[in-house]
Coordinates of C-alpha atoms in Angstrom, one line a residue:
M1 CA 23.5 1.5 30.2
S2 CA 20.3 1.3 28.1
S3 CA 18.3 0.3 31.2
T4 CA 19.5 3.4 33.0
L5 CA 18.4 5.5 30.1
A6 CA 15.1 3.8 29.9
T7 CA 14.5 4.3 33.7
S8 CA 15.5 7.9 33.5
T9 CA 13.2 8.4 30.5
H10 CA 10.3 6.7 32.3
T11 CA 10.9 8.7 35.5
A12 CA 11.1 11.9 33.5
T13 CA 7.9 11.2 31.7
T14 CA 5.8 9.9 34.6
H15 CA 6.9 12.4 37.3
S16 CA 7.3 15.6 35.3
S17 CA 4.9 18.3 36.3
G18 CA 5.1 20.0 33.0
Q19 CA 8.2 22.0 33.9
G20 CA 11.9 21.5 33.2
S21 CA 12.3 18.0 31.7
G22 CA 9.3 18.0 29.4
S23 CA 11.5 18.0 26.3
L24 CA 12.6 14.4 26.7
P25 CA 9.3 12.9 25.4
L26 CA 9.3 15.4 22.6
A27 CA 12.8 14.2 21.5
A28 CA 11.6 10.5 21.6
D29 CA 8.5 11.4 19.5
L30 CA 10.7 13.3 17.1
T31 CA 13.0 10.3 16.8
V32 CA 10.1 8.0 16.0
T33 CA 8.7 10.5 13.5
V34 CA 12.0 10.8 11.7
H35 CA 12.4 7.1 11.7
T36 CA 8.9 6.6 10.2
I37 CA 9.5 9.3 7.6
T38 CA 12.8 7.6 6.6
Q39 CA 11.0 4.3 6.2
A40 CA 8.2 5.9 4.1
A41 CA 10.8 7.6 1.9
T42 CA 12.7 4.4 1.5
V43 CA 9.6 2.4 0.5
T44 CA 8.5 5.2 -1.9
L45 CA 12.0 5.2 -3.5
I46 CA 12.0 1.5 -3.9
V47 CA 8.5 1.4 -5.4
T48 CA 9.3 4.2 -7.8
G49 CA 12.4 2.4 -8.9
V50 CA 10.6 -0.8 -9.5
I51 CA 7.8 1.0 -11.5
A52 CA 10.5 2.9 -13.6
F53 CA 12.3 -0.4 -14.3
Y54 CA 9.1 -2.1 -15.4
L55 CA 8.1 0.8 -17.7
L56 CA 11.6 0.7 -19.2
T57 CA 11.3 -3.0 -19.9
C58 CA 7.9 -2.3 -21.4
L59 CA 9.5 0.3 -23.6
I60 CA 12.1 -2.1 -24.8
W61 CA 10.0 -5.2 -25.0
P62 CA 6.3 -4.1 -25.5
F63 CA 4.9 -7.6 -26.1
G64 CA 4.5 -10.5 -23.8
R65 CA 3.1 -14.0 -24.3
C66 CA -0.6 -14.4 -24.6
R67 CA -2.0 -15.9 -21.4
R68 CA -4.8 -17.8 -23.1
C69 CA -2.7 -19.8 -25.6
N70 CA 0.6 -19.5 -23.6
G71 CA 2.3 -17.9 -26.6
A72 CA 1.6 -20.7 -29.1
G73 CA -1.0 -18.7 -31.0
K74 CA -3.4 -21.7 -31.3
H75 CA -5.7 -23.9 -29.2
K76 CA -6.3 -27.6 -29.6
S77 CA -10.0 -28.3 -30.1
P78 CA -11.9 -30.0 -27.3
F79 CA -12.9 -32.9 -29.5
G80 CA -10.2 -34.3 -31.8
K81 CA -6.9 -33.2 -33.1
A82 CA -7.8 -30.0 -34.8
Y83 CA -6.2 -26.7 -33.9
R84 CA -7.8 -23.2 -33.9
Y85 CA -6.2 -19.8 -33.8
C86 CA -6.3 -18.1 -30.5
G87 CA -9.1 -15.5 -30.4
R88 CA -7.4 -13.2 -27.9
C89 CA -4.1 -12.7 -29.8
Q90 CA -5.5 -13.6 -33.3
G91 CA -2.9 -16.3 -33.7
S92 CA 0.2 -14.2 -33.0
G93 CA 0.9 -15.6 -29.5
M94 CA 1.7 -12.1 -28.3
R95 CA -0.1 -9.4 -26.3
V96 CA 0.6 -5.8 -25.5
R97 CA 1.8 -5.5 -21.9
I98 CA 0.0 -3.3 -19.4
G99 CA 3.0 -1.0 -19.0
R100 CA 3.1 -0.4 -22.7
H101 CA -0.6 0.6 -22.6
V102 CA 0.4 3.1 -19.9
I103 CA 3.3 4.5 -22.0
N104 CA 1.0 4.8 -25.0
Y105 CA -1.6 6.6 -22.9
I106 CA 1.0 9.1 -21.6
R107 CA 2.4 9.7 -25.1
A108 CA -1.1 10.3 -26.5
A109 CA -2.1 12.7 -23.6
R110 CA 1.2 14.6 -24.0
G111 CA 0.8 14.8 -27.8
A112 CA -2.8 16.0 -27.5
G113 CA -1.7 18.8 -25.2
T114 CA 1.1 20.1 -27.3
N115 CA -0.6 19.8 -30.7
T116 CA -3.7 21.8 -30.0
V117 CA -3.2 24.5 -32.7
S118 CA -3.6 23.3 -36.2
K119 CA -1.6 24.8 -39.1
G120 CA -4.6 26.6 -40.5
D121 CA -5.4 28.5 -37.2
K122 CA -2.1 30.2 -36.9
K123 CA -2.1 34.0 -37.2

C-alpha cells in the first residue's frame, strides 16, 4: 500500500502542470515541517529540564570536590613526604559549582534591579 502511495505522490509531483493536484507536495512539506518542529520542541524541553535539574542540585548542594586536590584539601610535595594545603581550595577540599555561580549572579542582578531606591531618597 505504501508503494502505491509513493508512486501516486511521485506521479503527482512530476507530472503536475501547476493545476489541480499541486497541494500534495505542500502537504508532504507541511508534515516534514511539523515533524521537525516537534523534534526541536522535544529537544528544547529535554535540555530545559536538564538545566533546571542541574540548577536545583546546585541550589541544594552548592559545593563540589576540588579538582586539583580531588577533595583532600592537600597535596603531597614532589620531593619527600610533606603535605601542603591546596592553593585552589585553600585546604577545604571544596569548590563552588558553576551552577551556583549562575544562581548567585541571577540573585545579584535581580536584587540590584529591585533595590535601586535607597531609604533616604524616598519622597
